[in-house]
Amino acid sequence: MLQTPDAYQEIREAIRSLCAEYPDEYFRKIDEQRAYPESFVDALTQAGWLAAMIPQEYGGSGLGLAEASVIMEEINRNGGNAGACHGQMYNMGTLLRHGSQQQKEFYLPKIATGEWRLQSMGVTEPTTGTDTTKIKTTAVKKGDRYVVNGQKVWISRVQHSDWMILLARTTPLADVKRKSEGMSIFMVDLKKAVGNGLTVRPIPNMVNHETNELFFENLEIPEENLIGQEGMGFKYILDGLNAERTLIAAECIGDGYWFIERVSRYAKDRVVFGRPIGQNQGVQFPIADAYIEVEAANLMRFKPCKLFDAHQPCGAEANMAKYLAAKASWEAANVCIQYHGGFGFACEYDVERKFRETRLYQVAPVSTNMVYSYIAEHVLGLPRSF
Ligand SMILES: Cc1cc2nc3c(=O)[nH]c(=O)nc-3n(C[C@H](O)[C@H](O)[C@H](O)COP(=O)(O)OP(=O)(O)OC[C@H]3O[C@@H](n4cnc5c(N)ncnc54)[C@H](O)[C@@H]3O)c2cc1C
């Protein structure tokens, strides 16, 4: 036990015992086969863990972001990859905070039971990237429907979702006062949409992460699938992004502890030059350094949780938590692979798999430079750079 016991031991124990049914071999095989961890995600769903943040009146457990983050952390800490299912935890937040009563009653109970998966959120586009307000996907109102045209890229878990939250422009950029206005969010019924205006093209990638290019050609969405007010979608989605960043920070923390535990164990056992490699300060110190960084990131993660649950702004805190955690897990990953020597590269040690998985989080869901720029502009008051 590397971590000091905290207020969440009950959740930690429960996730650990669920994860014990899914040992390293399970995740290794899923990775090799580029498959989806169906039975693991089903087990989490059946046990109600993915509905942690859905209020009890809609069938969830009504827990806060801190508890949810501990669930995600423990999955990664126990060798899994919460990236396969974390969308189910936070995507519904947009609906919960900005949907109508009718929409909440329609969607949330089925999301809580897992009958419906809402694991996807379509924001990023190939030609605009991080410059989200320039998105070119449009939704044009025609009678009682919106007609969607455009393209998205890197949209994850579409093939393992029933619904997707889509961000599209409803008023041209040239006609709005502020560039963050004029975008709206919609619930897309994926089963109906695919083949009827939506084409999904998987993107093979470095991690076993199911992600896709999406092509919209006159996809029709009923007007009742608009969430909240037309034109306010960008503002709504930012709340969801803060929850996403905080949960992913927790996953990185889980990865960080996993790397430190594995490398510490290996460094005690591996004997070279007549002594355990971990007896050398040249090996001990980088591991200790990485552990300190993971512990610091762990503390920071609870700050955005508290603010988010109190409906307070938490953009800076969520960004900083994600930055620190992704950096700490990457440093721990480097140390872990380094001191496993050649064995770090052997799939059967799982280090290379976790190494690839944790690397993603310096780029997605927000890249490190974008975090720096947010802090520089919005916290330190430095001049806007773009
Ligand atoms: C596996 C995977 C899964 C993903 N899942 C989803 C998903 O489900 N839904 C979704 O909407 N998106 C998803 N994304 C997209 C992800 O959020 C973006 O890749 C990420 O935000 C970076 O955007 P980009 O790839 O367009 O990079 P770009 O915007 O093209 O930027 C490229 C690099 O340049 C840097 N850069 C750009 N402009 C500046 C500047 N002005 N100053 C300094 N540096 C700059 C960036 O920081 C980045 O490092 C996913 C991505 C991956 C790889």
mmCIF file of C-alpha atoms in Angstrom, residues 138-143 145-149 168-170 186 219 221 230:
data_model
loop_
_atom_site.group_PDB
_atom_site.id
_atom_site.type_symbol
_atom_site.label_atom_id
_atom_site.label_comp_id
_atom_site.label_asym_id
_atom_site.label_seq_id
_atom_site.Cartn_x
_atom_site.Cartn_y
_atom_site.Cartn_z
ATOM 1 C CA THR A 138 -23.283 22.515 -38.875
ATOM 2 C CA ALA A 139 -26.776 21.685 -37.635
ATOM 3 C CA VAL A 140 -29.412 23.592 -39.601
ATOM 4 C CA LYS A 141 -33.012 23.729 -38.351
ATOM 5 C CA LYS A 142 -35.526 22.471 -40.905
ATOM 6 C CA GLY A 143 -39.060 22.187 -39.522
ATOM 7 C CA ARG A 145 -35.482 18.559 -37.225
ATOM 8 C CA TYR A 146 -31.857 19.643 -37.404
ATOM 9 C CA VAL A 147 -29.870 18.564 -40.449
ATOM 10 C CA VAL A 148 -26.209 17.877 -39.699
ATOM 11 C CA ASN A 149 -23.294 18.045 -42.139
ATOM 12 C CA ALA A 168 -22.264 21.442 -33.938
ATOM 13 C CA ARG A 169 -22.561 25.032 -35.101
ATOM 14 C CA THR A 170 -26.163 26.254 -35.325
ATOM 15 C CA PHE A 186 -27.473 17.240 -29.406
ATOM 16 C CA LEU A 219 -28.044 13.415 -40.771
ATOM 17 C CA ILE A 221 -31.814 14.814 -35.604
ATOM 18 C CA GLU A 230 -29.714 26.577 -28.895
#
